CSV table of C-alpha atoms in Angstrom, one decimal:
chain,number,residue,atom,x,y,z
A,1110,UNK,CA,-36.3,3.8,29.1
A,1111,UNK,CA,-35.8,-0.1,29.7
A,1112,UNK,CA,-36.5,-2.4,26.6
A,1113,UNK,CA,-39.7,-4.9,26.5
A,1114,UNK,CA,-37.6,-8.3,27.4
A,1115,UNK,CA,-39.5,-9.8,24.3
A,1116,UNK,CA,-37.8,-7.0,21.6
A,1117,UNK,CA,-36.0,-9.4,19.8
A,1118,UNK,CA,-35.1,-10.3,16.8
A,1119,UNK,CA,-33.2,-14.4,16.2
A,1120,UNK,CA,-32.6,-14.2,19.5
A,1121,UNK,CA,-31.1,-10.8,19.6
A,1122,UNK,CA,-32.0,-8.0,22.2
A,1123,UNK,CA,-33.1,-5.0,20.8
A,1124,UNK,CA,-31.7,-1.6,21.8
A,1125,UNK,CA,-34.3,1.5,23.0
A,1126,UNK,CA,-36.0,2.3,19.7
A,1127,UNK,CA,-34.9,-0.1,17.4
A,1128,UNK,CA,-38.2,-2.0,16.1
A,1129,UNK,CA,-37.6,-5.9,14.4
A,1130,UNK,CA,-38.1,-4.0,10.8
A,1131,UNK,CA,-35.2,-2.5,11.6
A,1132,UNK,CA,-33.4,-5.1,12.6
A,1133,UNK,CA,-33.9,-7.2,9.4
A,1134,UNK,CA,-33.1,-4.2,7.6
A,1135,UNK,CA,-29.8,-4.4,9.5
A,1136,UNK,CA,-29.7,-8.0,8.5
A,1137,UNK,CA,-30.7,-7.4,5.3
A,1138,UNK,CA,-28.1,-4.5,4.1
A,1139,UNK,CA,-25.4,-7.6,5.3
A,1140,UNK,CA,-26.4,-10.1,2.7
A,1141,UNK,CA,-26.7,-7.1,-0.1
A,1142,UNK,CA,-23.5,-5.4,1.1
A,1143,UNK,CA,-21.5,-8.6,1.1
A,1144,UNK,CA,-22.9,-10.3,-1.9
A,1145,UNK,CA,-21.4,-7.5,-3.9
A,1146,UNK,CA,-18.5,-6.7,-2.5
A,1147,UNK,CA,-17.8,-10.5,-3.0
A,1148,UNK,CA,-18.7,-10.5,-6.5
A,1149,UNK,CA,-17.1,-8.1,-8.1
A,1150,UNK,CA,-13.7,-9.1,-7.0
A,1151,UNK,CA,-14.8,-12.7,-7.6
A,1152,UNK,CA,-15.8,-11.4,-11.4
A,1153,UNK,CA,-12.4,-9.8,-12.2
A,1154,UNK,CA,-10.3,-12.6,-13.7
A,1155,UNK,CA,-13.6,-13.1,-16.1
A,1156,UNK,CA,-13.6,-9.1,-17.3
A,1157,UNK,CA,-9.7,-8.8,-17.1
A,1158,UNK,CA,-9.2,-12.5,-19.4
A,1159,UNK,CA,-12.6,-12.8,-21.3
A,1160,UNK,CA,-13.9,-9.3,-21.9
A,1161,UNK,CA,-10.2,-7.0,-22.1
A,1162,UNK,CA,-7.9,-10.1,-23.3
A,1163,UNK,CA,-5.4,-10.1,-20.3
A,1164,UNK,CA,-2.7,-12.9,-20.4
A,1165,UNK,CA,-2.6,-15.0,-17.7
A,1166,UNK,CA,0.8,-14.4,-16.8
A,1167,UNK,CA,-0.1,-10.6,-16.0
A,1168,UNK,CA,-4.0,-11.0,-14.1
A,1169,UNK,CA,-1.7,-11.2,-10.6
A,1170,UNK,CA,-0.4,-7.9,-11.2
A,1171,UNK,CA,-3.6,-6.2,-12.6
A,1172,UNK,CA,-5.6,-7.9,-9.8
A,1173,UNK,CA,-2.8,-7.0,-7.2
A,1174,UNK,CA,-3.0,-2.8,-8.9
A,1175,UNK,CA,-7.1,-3.0,-8.8
A,1176,UNK,CA,-7.0,-3.9,-5.0
A,1177,UNK,CA,-4.7,-1.2,-4.5
A,1178,UNK,CA,-6.7,1.5,-6.0
A,1179,UNK,CA,-9.7,-0.3,-4.3
A,1180,UNK,CA,-7.9,0.1,-0.6
A,1181,UNK,CA,-6.3,3.8,-1.5
A,1182,UNK,CA,-9.7,5.1,-2.0
A,1183,UNK,CA,-10.9,3.4,1.0
A,1184,UNK,CA,-8.1,4.4,3.1
A,1185,UNK,CA,-9.1,7.9,2.0
A,1186,UNK,CA,-12.7,7.7,2.4
A,1187,UNK,CA,-13.2,5.2,5.5
A,1188,UNK,CA,-13.2,7.6,8.6
A,1189,UNK,CA,-15.0,10.5,6.7
A,1190,UNK,CA,-18.2,8.2,5.9
A,1191,UNK,CA,-17.5,7.5,9.9
A,1192,UNK,CA,-17.2,10.9,10.9
A,1193,UNK,CA,-20.4,11.5,8.3
A,1194,UNK,CA,-22.0,8.5,10.4
A,1195,UNK,CA,-22.1,10.5,13.6
A,1196,UNK,CA,-23.0,13.6,12.4
A,1197,UNK,CA,-26.0,12.9,9.8
A,1198,UNK,CA,-27.2,9.2,10.6
A,1199,UNK,CA,-26.3,6.1,9.2
A,1200,UNK,CA,-29.3,6.0,6.8
A,1201,UNK,CA,-27.3,8.6,4.6
A,1202,UNK,CA,-24.4,6.5,4.4
A,1203,UNK,CA,-25.9,3.3,4.0
A,1204,UNK,CA,-27.9,4.4,0.6
A,1205,UNK,CA,-25.0,6.5,-0.8
A,1206,UNK,CA,-23.2,3.3,-0.5
A,1207,UNK,CA,-25.6,0.7,-2.6
A,1208,UNK,CA,-26.0,3.4,-5.0
A,1209,UNK,CA,-22.0,4.2,-5.7
A,1210,UNK,CA,-21.9,0.5,-5.6
A,1211,UNK,CA,-24.2,0.0,-8.4
A,1212,UNK,CA,-23.0,2.6,-10.4
A,1213,UNK,CA,-19.3,0.9,-10.6
A,1214,UNK,CA,-21.2,-2.6,-10.9
A,1215,UNK,CA,-22.7,-1.5,-13.9
A,1216,UNK,CA,-20.3,0.4,-15.7
A,1217,UNK,CA,-17.3,-2.3,-14.8
A,1218,UNK,CA,-17.7,-3.9,-17.9
A,1219,UNK,CA,-18.0,-1.2,-20.2
A,1220,UNK,CA,-14.1,-0.3,-19.5
A,1221,UNK,CA,-11.9,-0.3,-22.9
A,1222,UNK,CA,-8.3,-1.0,-20.9
A,1223,UNK,CA,-7.0,-2.0,-17.6
A,1224,UNK,CA,-6.9,1.7,-16.5
A,1225,UNK,CA,-10.3,2.2,-17.1
A,1226,UNK,CA,-10.7,-0.5,-14.9
A,1227,UNK,CA,-9.5,0.7,-12.4
A,1228,UNK,CA,-11.3,3.8,-12.5
A,1229,UNK,CA,-14.6,2.4,-12.1
A,1230,UNK,CA,-12.8,-0.3,-9.5
A,1231,UNK,CA,-12.2,3.2,-7.5
A,1232,UNK,CA,-16.0,4.3,-7.9
A,1233,UNK,CA,-17.5,1.1,-7.2
A,1234,UNK,CA,-14.3,1.1,-3.8
A,1235,UNK,CA,-16.5,4.6,-2.7
A,1236,UNK,CA,-19.5,2.3,-1.6
A,1237,UNK,CA,-17.8,-0.4,-0.2
A,1238,UNK,CA,-15.7,1.7,2.4
A,1239,UNK,CA,-19.8,3.6,3.0
A,1240,UNK,CA,-21.3,0.3,3.6
A,1241,UNK,CA,-18.3,-1.0,5.3
A,1242,UNK,CA,-18.2,1.4,7.5
A,1243,UNK,CA,-21.6,1.6,8.9
A,1244,UNK,CA,-22.5,-2.1,8.5
A,1245,UNK,CA,-20.6,-2.8,11.8
A,1246,UNK,CA,-21.8,0.5,13.4
A,1247,UNK,CA,-25.6,0.0,12.5
A,1248,UNK,CA,-25.7,-3.6,14.4
A,1249,UNK,CA,-24.1,-2.5,17.4
A,1250,UNK,CA,-26.1,0.6,17.7
A,1251,UNK,CA,-29.2,-2.2,17.1
A,1252,UNK,CA,-28.5,-4.7,19.9
A,1253,UNK,CA,-28.0,-4.0,23.4
A,1254,UNK,CA,-24.2,-4.8,24.6
A,1255,UNK,CA,-24.9,-8.7,25.7
A,1256,UNK,CA,-26.5,-9.4,22.4
A,1257,UNK,CA,-23.2,-7.8,20.5
A,1258,UNK,CA,-21.7,-11.1,20.1
A,1259,UNK,CA,-24.1,-12.8,18.6
A,1260,UNK,CA,-25.0,-10.0,16.3
A,1261,UNK,CA,-21.9,-10.2,15.1
A,1262,UNK,CA,-22.8,-13.8,14.7
A,1263,UNK,CA,-25.9,-12.9,13.2
A,1264,UNK,CA,-24.4,-10.2,10.8
A,1265,UNK,CA,-21.3,-12.7,9.6
A,1266,UNK,CA,-24.3,-15.6,9.1
A,1267,UNK,CA,-26.1,-13.2,6.7
A,1268,UNK,CA,-23.0,-11.9,5.3
A,1269,UNK,CA,-22.2,-15.6,4.4
A,1270,UNK,CA,-25.4,-16.3,2.9
A,1271,UNK,CA,-24.7,-13.1,0.6
A,1272,UNK,CA,-20.8,-13.9,-0.2
A,1273,UNK,CA,-22.2,-18.1,-1.6
A,1274,UNK,CA,-25.1,-16.5,-3.8
A,1275,UNK,CA,-22.3,-14.0,-5.3
A,1276,UNK,CA,-19.7,-16.8,-5.7
A,1277,UNK,CA,-22.3,-20.0,-6.1
A,1278,UNK,CA,-25.0,-17.7,-8.0
A,1279,UNK,CA,-23.8,-14.6,-9.7
A,1280,UNK,CA,-20.1,-15.3,-10.8
A,1281,UNK,CA,-22.5,-17.9,-13.5
A,1282,UNK,CA,-24.3,-15.4,-14.6
A,1283,UNK,CA,-21.9,-14.5,-17.8
A,1284,UNK,CA,-21.7,-18.3,-18.6
A,1285,UNK,CA,-25.6,-19.1,-18.9
A,1286,UNK,CA,-25.7,-15.7,-20.8
A,1287,UNK,CA,-23.1,-17.0,-23.1
A,1288,UNK,CA,-24.6,-20.6,-23.2
A,1289,UNK,CA,-27.4,-18.7,-24.7
A,1290,UNK,CA,-25.6,-17.2,-27.5
A,1291,UNK,CA,-23.4,-14.0,-26.3
A,1292,UNK,CA,-20.2,-13.0,-26.7
A,1293,UNK,CA,-18.3,-12.7,-23.5
A,1294,UNK,CA,-18.1,-9.1,-23.5
A,1295,UNK,CA,-22.2,-9.1,-24.0
A,1296,UNK,CA,-22.7,-11.8,-20.9
A,1297,UNK,CA,-20.4,-9.9,-18.8
A,1298,UNK,CA,-22.1,-6.0,-19.6
A,1299,UNK,CA,-26.3,-8.2,-19.5
A,1300,UNK,CA,-25.2,-9.7,-16.0
A,1301,UNK,CA,-23.6,-7.1,-14.4
A,1302,UNK,CA,-26.2,-4.2,-15.5
A,1303,UNK,CA,-28.7,-6.7,-14.0
A,1304,UNK,CA,-27.2,-6.9,-10.4
A,1305,UNK,CA,-26.9,-3.0,-10.3
A,1306,UNK,CA,-30.3,-2.5,-11.2
A,1307,UNK,CA,-30.7,-5.1,-7.9
A,1308,UNK,CA,-28.4,-2.8,-6.1
A,1309,UNK,CA,-30.3,0.4,-6.5
A,1310,UNK,CA,-33.9,-1.5,-5.0
A,1311,UNK,CA,-31.5,-2.1,-2.0
A,1312,UNK,CA,-31.1,1.3,-1.5
A,1313,UNK,CA,-34.5,2.1,-2.0
A,1314,UNK,CA,-35.7,-0.3,0.4
A,1315,UNK,CA,-32.9,0.7,3.4
A,1316,UNK,CA,-33.9,4.1,3.1
A,1317,UNK,CA,-37.5,3.4,4.4
A,1318,UNK,CA,-37.0,0.5,6.1
A,1319,UNK,CA,-33.5,1.3,8.4
A,1320,UNK,CA,-33.8,3.9,11.2
A,1321,UNK,CA,-33.4,7.4,11.2
A,1322,UNK,CA,-32.3,8.0,14.9
A,1323,UNK,CA,-29.0,8.1,15.9
A,1324,UNK,CA,-27.8,5.7,18.8
A,1325,UNK,CA,-28.9,5.4,22.0
A,1326,UNK,CA,-26.7,7.4,24.7
A,1327,UNK,CA,-24.8,9.5,21.6
A,1328,UNK,CA,-26.4,13.0,22.5
A,1329,UNK,CA,-25.0,15.5,20.0
A,1330,UNK,CA,-22.8,15.4,18.0
A,1331,UNK,CA,-24.2,17.2,14.7
A,1332,UNK,CA,-22.5,20.2,15.0
A,1333,UNK,CA,-19.3,18.9,15.7
A,1334,UNK,CA,-16.5,19.3,13.6
A,1335,UNK,CA,-16.1,16.0,10.8
A,1336,UNK,CA,-12.3,17.0,11.9
A,1337,UNK,CA,-12.8,16.1,15.5
A,1338,UNK,CA,-14.5,13.7,15.5
A,1339,UNK,CA,-12.4,11.4,12.7
A,1340,UNK,CA,-9.2,12.5,15.0
A,1341,UNK,CA,-11.4,10.9,18.0
A,1342,UNK,CA,-11.6,7.8,16.9
A,1343,UNK,CA,-7.9,7.8,15.7
A,1344,UNK,CA,-7.7,9.0,19.4
A,1345,UNK,CA,-9.4,5.8,20.9
A,1346,UNK,CA,-6.6,3.4,19.8
A,1347,UNK,CA,-4.6,4.2,22.6
A,1348,UNK,CA,-6.8,2.3,24.8
A,1349,UNK,CA,-5.5,-1.6,24.9
A,1350,UNK,CA,-8.6,-3.0,23.6
A,1351,UNK,CA,-9.8,-0.8,20.7
A,1352,UNK,CA,-5.7,-0.9,19.5
A,1353,UNK,CA,-6.4,-4.7,19.7
A,1354,UNK,CA,-9.7,-4.4,17.7
A,1355,UNK,CA,-7.9,-2.1,15.2
A,1356,UNK,CA,-5.2,-4.5,14.3
A,1357,UNK,CA,-7.2,-8.1,14.4
A,1358,UNK,CA,-9.7,-5.8,11.5
A,1359,UNK,CA,-6.3,-5.1,9.7
A,1360,UNK,CA,-6.2,-8.8,9.6
A,1361,UNK,CA,-9.2,-9.7,8.8
A,1362,UNK,CA,-10.2,-7.5,5.9
A,1363,UNK,CA,-7.4,-8.9,4.8
A,1364,UNK,CA,-8.5,-12.4,5.2
A,1365,UNK,CA,-11.9,-11.6,3.3
A,1366,UNK,CA,-10.1,-9.8,0.3
A,1367,UNK,CA,-7.8,-12.6,-0.1
A,1368,UNK,CA,-10.9,-15.2,-0.3
A,1369,UNK,CA,-12.4,-12.7,-2.7
A,1370,UNK,CA,-9.8,-12.0,-5.2
A,1371,UNK,CA,-6.7,-13.8,-5.1
A,1372,UNK,CA,-8.6,-17.9,-4.3
A,1373,UNK,CA,-10.8,-17.0,-7.2
A,1374,UNK,CA,-8.2,-16.4,-9.3
A,1375,UNK,CA,-5.7,-19.5,-8.6
A,1376,UNK,CA,-8.7,-21.8,-9.7
A,1377,UNK,CA,-9.3,-19.9,-12.5
A,1378,UNK,CA,-5.8,-19.3,-13.6
A,1379,UNK,CA,-4.8,-23.3,-13.1
A,1380,UNK,CA,-7.9,-24.3,-14.3
A,1381,UNK,CA,-7.1,-22.6,-18.0
A,1382,UNK,CA,-4.2,-22.3,-18.5
A,1383,UNK,CA,-3.5,-26.0,-17.1
A,1384,UNK,CA,-6.8,-27.9,-17.8
A,1385,UNK,CA,-7.7,-26.4,-21.0
A,1386,UNK,CA,-11.1,-24.6,-19.4
A,1387,UNK,CA,-13.0,-22.0,-20.4
A,1388,UNK,CA,-12.9,-18.6,-18.5
A,1389,UNK,CA,-16.6,-19.2,-17.9
A,1390,UNK,CA,-16.0,-22.7,-17.3
A,1391,UNK,CA,-13.2,-21.7,-14.9
A,1392,UNK,CA,-15.3,-18.9,-13.0
A,1393,UNK,CA,-17.4,-21.7,-12.3
A,1394,UNK,CA,-15.4,-24.0,-10.5
A,1395,UNK,CA,-13.3,-21.5,-8.4
A,1396,UNK,CA,-16.5,-20.8,-8.0
A,1397,UNK,CA,-17.3,-23.6,-6.3
A,1398,UNK,CA,-14.2,-23.6,-4.5
A,1399,UNK,CA,-14.6,-20.8,-3.4
A,1400,UNK,CA,-18.2,-21.7,-1.9
A,1401,UNK,CA,-17.4,-24.6,0.2
A,1402,UNK,CA,-15.1,-21.4,2.3
A,1403,UNK,CA,-18.4,-18.9,2.2
A,1404,UNK,CA,-21.0,-22.4,3.4
A,1405,UNK,CA,-18.4,-23.0,6.1
A,1406,UNK,CA,-18.1,-19.4,7.3
A,1407,UNK,CA,-22.0,-19.2,7.4
A,1408,UNK,CA,-22.2,-22.3,9.9
A,1409,UNK,CA,-19.8,-21.2,11.7
A,1410,UNK,CA,-20.0,-17.6,12.2
A,1411,UNK,CA,-23.1,-18.6,14.9
A,1412,UNK,CA,-20.3,-20.1,16.5
A,1413,UNK,CA,-17.9,-17.3,17.0
A,1414,UNK,CA,-20.4,-14.7,18.0
A,1415,UNK,CA,-22.0,-17.1,20.6
A,1416,UNK,CA,-17.9,-17.5,21.8
A,1417,UNK,CA,-18.6,-13.6,21.8
A,1418,UNK,CA,-20.6,-13.1,24.6
A,1419,UNK,CA,-19.1,-16.2,26.3
A,1420,UNK,CA,-15.7,-15.6,27.1
A,1421,UNK,CA,-13.6,-12.1,27.7
A,1422,UNK,CA,-14.1,-10.3,24.2
A,1423,UNK,CA,-10.4,-10.1,23.8
A,1424,UNK,CA,-10.2,-13.7,24.5
A,1425,UNK,CA,-12.2,-15.1,21.4
A,1426,UNK,CA,-10.3,-12.0,19.3
A,1427,UNK,CA,-6.4,-14.2,19.9
A,1428,UNK,CA,-8.5,-17.2,19.5
A,1429,UNK,CA,-10.4,-16.3,16.3
A,1430,UNK,CA,-6.7,-15.0,15.1
A,1431,UNK,CA,-4.9,-18.1,15.7
A,1432,UNK,CA,-7.4,-20.3,14.0
A,1433,UNK,CA,-7.3,-18.0,11.1
A,1434,UNK,CA,-3.6,-18.0,10.5
A,1435,UNK,CA,-3.1,-21.9,11.0
A,1436,UNK,CA,-6.2,-22.2,7.6
A,1437,UNK,CA,-4.6,-19.0,5.4
A,1438,UNK,CA,-1.0,-20.8,6.3
A,1439,UNK,CA,-2.7,-24.7,5.4
A,1440,UNK,CA,-2.0,-22.8,1.8
A,1441,UNK,CA,1.3,-23.9,1.3
A,1442,UNK,CA,-0.1,-27.6,1.3
A,1443,UNK,CA,-2.1,-27.5,-2.0
A,1444,UNK,CA,-0.7,-28.7,-5.5
A,1445,UNK,CA,-4.1,-28.8,-7.1
A,1446,UNK,CA,-6.2,-26.1,-6.6
A,1447,UNK,CA,-9.3,-28.7,-8.6
A,1448,UNK,CA,-7.9,-31.3,-6.3
A,1449,UNK,CA,-9.8,-32.0,-2.8
A,1450,UNK,CA,-7.1,-30.9,-1.2
A,1451,UNK,CA,-8.4,-27.9,-1.9
A,1452,UNK,CA,-11.5,-27.9,-0.9
A,1453,UNK,CA,-10.3,-29.5,2.5
A,1454,UNK,CA,-8.6,-26.4,3.0
A,1455,UNK,CA,-11.3,-24.0,1.7
A,1456,UNK,CA,-13.4,-25.8,4.6
A,1457,UNK,CA,-10.3,-24.3,7.2
A,1458,UNK,CA,-10.4,-20.7,5.2
A,1459,UNK,CA,-14.1,-20.6,5.8
A,1460,UNK,CA,-13.6,-21.0,9.3
A,1461,UNK,CA,-10.6,-18.2,9.5
A,1462,UNK,CA,-12.3,-15.8,7.3
A,1463,UNK,CA,-15.6,-15.8,9.9
A,1464,UNK,CA,-13.3,-16.4,13.1
A,1465,UNK,CA,-11.8,-12.9,12.3
A,1466,UNK,CA,-13.8,-11.0,10.9
A,1467,UNK,CA,-16.8,-11.6,14.0
A,1468,UNK,CA,-15.1,-11.6,17.0
A,1469,UNK,CA,-13.2,-8.0,16.1
A,1470,UNK,CA,-16.1,-6.0,16.5
A,1471,UNK,CA,-17.7,-6.7,19.7
A,1472,UNK,CA,-14.5,-5.5,21.6
A,1473,UNK,CA,-14.6,-2.3,19.6
A,1474,UNK,CA,-18.2,-2.3,20.8
A,1475,UNK,CA,-17.4,-2.7,25.1
A,1476,UNK,CA,-14.4,-0.2,24.4
A,1477,UNK,CA,-15.7,3.2,23.0
A,1478,UNK,CA,-18.6,5.1,24.1
A,1479,UNK,CA,-21.5,5.7,22.0
A,1480,UNK,CA,-21.1,9.5,20.3
A,1481,UNK,CA,-18.2,8.8,18.4
A,1482,UNK,CA,-18.9,5.0,17.8
A,1483,UNK,CA,-19.4,6.0,13.7
A,1484,UNK,CA,-15.6,7.3,14.0
A,1485,UNK,CA,-14.4,4.4,15.6
A,1486,UNK,CA,-15.9,2.1,13.3
A,1487,UNK,CA,-15.0,3.9,10.8
A,1488,UNK,CA,-10.9,3.8,11.5
A,1489,UNK,CA,-11.3,0.2,12.8
A,1490,UNK,CA,-12.3,-0.2,8.7
A,1491,UNK,CA,-9.7,1.6,8.0
A,1492,UNK,CA,-7.4,0.2,9.4
A,1493,UNK,CA,-8.9,-3.0,7.3
A,1494,UNK,CA,-8.5,-1.3,4.3
A,1495,UNK,CA,-5.0,-0.5,4.7
A,1496,UNK,CA,-4.5,-4.2,5.5
A,1497,UNK,CA,-5.5,-5.3,2.3
A,1498,UNK,CA,-3.4,-2.8,1.2
A,1499,UNK,CA,-0.7,-4.2,1.7
A,1500,UNK,CA,-1.6,-7.9,1.3
A,1501,UNK,CA,-3.0,-7.3,-1.8
A,1502,UNK,CA,-0.3,-5.6,-3.4
A,1503,UNK,CA,2.3,-8.0,-1.3
A,1504,UNK,CA,0.4,-11.3,-2.4
A,1505,UNK,CA,-0.3,-9.4,-5.7
A,1506,UNK,CA,3.6,-9.4,-6.9
A,1507,UNK,CA,4.4,-12.8,-4.5
A,1508,UNK,CA,2.0,-14.3,-6.6
A,1509,UNK,CA,3.1,-14.1,-9.8
A,1510,UNK,CA,6.5,-14.0,-9.1
A,1511,UNK,CA,6.6,-17.1,-6.1
A,1512,UNK,CA,3.3,-18.9,-5.9
A,1513,UNK,CA,-0.7,-18.6,-5.3
A,1514,UNK,CA,-0.6,-19.3,-2.5
A,1515,UNK,CA,2.0,-15.9,-2.1
A,1516,UNK,CA,-0.8,-13.6,-0.4
A,1517,UNK,CA,-2.9,-16.2,1.9
A,1518,UNK,CA,0.5,-17.3,3.6
A,1519,UNK,CA,0.8,-13.6,3.8
A,1520,UNK,CA,-2.2,-12.8,5.6
A,1521,UNK,CA,-1.8,-16.0,7.8
A,1522,UNK,CA,2.0,-14.9,8.8
A,1523,UNK,CA,0.1,-10.9,10.1
A,1524,UNK,CA,-2.6,-13.0,12.2
A,1525,UNK,CA,0.6,-14.3,14.4
A,1526,UNK,CA,1.8,-11.5,15.0
A,1527,UNK,CA,-2.0,-10.2,15.8
A,1528,UNK,CA,-2.1,-12.7,18.2
A,1529,UNK,CA,1.3,-12.3,19.6
A,1530,UNK,CA,0.2,-8.2,20.5
A,1531,UNK,CA,-3.0,-10.0,21.8
A,1532,UNK,CA,-1.6,-11.9,24.3
A,1533,UNK,CA,0.6,-9.1,25.5
A,1534,UNK,CA,-2.0,-6.9,26.3
A,1535,UNK,CA,-5.1,-9.1,27.2
A,1536,UNK,CA,-4.7,-8.3,30.9
A,1537,UNK,CA,-4.6,-4.6,30.2
A,1538,UNK,CA,-7.8,-4.8,28.3
A,1539,UNK,CA,-11.0,-2.8,30.5
A,1540,UNK,CA,-14.5,-2.5,29.0
A,1541,UNK,CA,-16.0,0.5,29.6
A,1542,UNK,CA,-17.8,0.7,33.5
A,1543,UNK,CA,-20.8,1.4,31.5
A,1544,UNK,CA,-20.8,-1.4,29.3
A,1545,UNK,CA,-19.3,-4.3,31.1
A,1546,UNK,CA,-18.5,-7.6,29.9
A,1547,UNK,CA,-20.7,-9.9,31.8
A,1548,UNK,CA,-24.0,-8.0,31.5
A,1549,UNK,CA,-26.8,-10.3,31.0
A,1550,UNK,CA,-28.6,-9.9,27.6
A,1551,UNK,CA,-31.3,-9.5,30.1
A,1552,UNK,CA,-30.9,-6.4,31.8
A,1553,UNK,CA,-33.1,-3.9,32.4
A,1554,UNK,CA,-31.3,-0.8,31.1
A,1555,UNK,CA,-28.6,-1.7,29.1
A,1556,UNK,CA,-25.2,0.2,28.4
A,1557,UNK,CA,-25.7,4.4,29.1
A,1558,UNK,CA,-22.9,5.9,27.1
A,1559,UNK,CA,-20.6,8.7,27.4
A,1560,UNK,CA,-21.8,11.9,26.5
A,1561,UNK,CA,-19.5,14.1,23.8
A,1562,UNK,CA,-18.2,16.2,26.8
A,1563,UNK,CA,-17.3,12.8,28.8
A,1564,UNK,CA,-16.1,11.4,25.1
A,1565,UNK,CA,-13.5,14.4,24.7
A,1566,UNK,CA,-11.9,13.8,28.4
A,1567,UNK,CA,-11.6,9.8,28.1
A,1568,UNK,CA,-7.7,9.6,28.0
């Protein structure tokens, strides 16, 4: 049955069975999920220096270790979250993700040493994995093919707003409580507990507002083994378009991690060691720099979403990766991270960050059937986790031994490799016949996806 042409949210044409409240819940999920995903890495330098007393010279290695532990956890869980979402539905996985993030956030500032901090980062990462896998899946479920590029633009917009709240507002909470007379440890604990309580409220809201139904055209996969669903997501990589999407997210997710973790660390480290600022003051300055990047990301997200519905989706992915690579490599020109040069680079970083993250999802959506969409996005996000693992580990080592721009250089170089791969396969990318690239948003029936039996036969 065709959806009514009037069933829209912010110009997005909704899929059958999806109401406006469901779509607003999805956008709210993007805001809240990105807010907490951005906050914890950005606040890590404050916990390391202000609470645990880790020396500045060792913080790069500590941030790298935390990133590696988180990404190993995500690698071990992401594909399974996608398969569980295909089997049990999206909503339970989303709620579990927010609950796990709340638990990890609440306990994070109570860590007594770096080892305990790593364990709590693992708990938090389990929640991040669930939210990361579901965000892409839910938004694709909720809109028609002709709106999928713009839907990612809207997700990027709301995600960027969430990141801005994190880096401009939430990271300042410890300083607010310190100014009120609390110790750094006490300020951190109160701040993190307040944020954790808000996350639990969001989890409850998601349970009542997200759709409990599966995606249209998905068929009945509730009885398929999880291992088969995971294998299906991996097997889809034989499609050049799927492979390009997986490769793009490998870099794009690493870009996000670099901005959230190492950009903040770079500013905090320089501000405390070279300018003599307190940890709280330095964190506030870092929030301003990261905030510029996120502001640009918010403004540019709808643009790249619009391009995703106007260009061939493999071409817009290649363009986005090229923009991101140039942006991240521009950090080599920065000498003073508190100067105007860093502000200009932050603008470029924000542009590159959102370009990569908003373009890979629609490409994957046009290449895979609905029956295994959750599994495909789980594997795609798994590729992103591997990218974060590599960039966090290698970037953390090079940050201390070479220069603070090292994680950005690694990410930019990998982006150039994805551009080369995309140029090599762009003419081989063929969308599913059921979801043509040029389908108009006003299409009467929307794409009719494969059923599980046809999925199993897909090469």
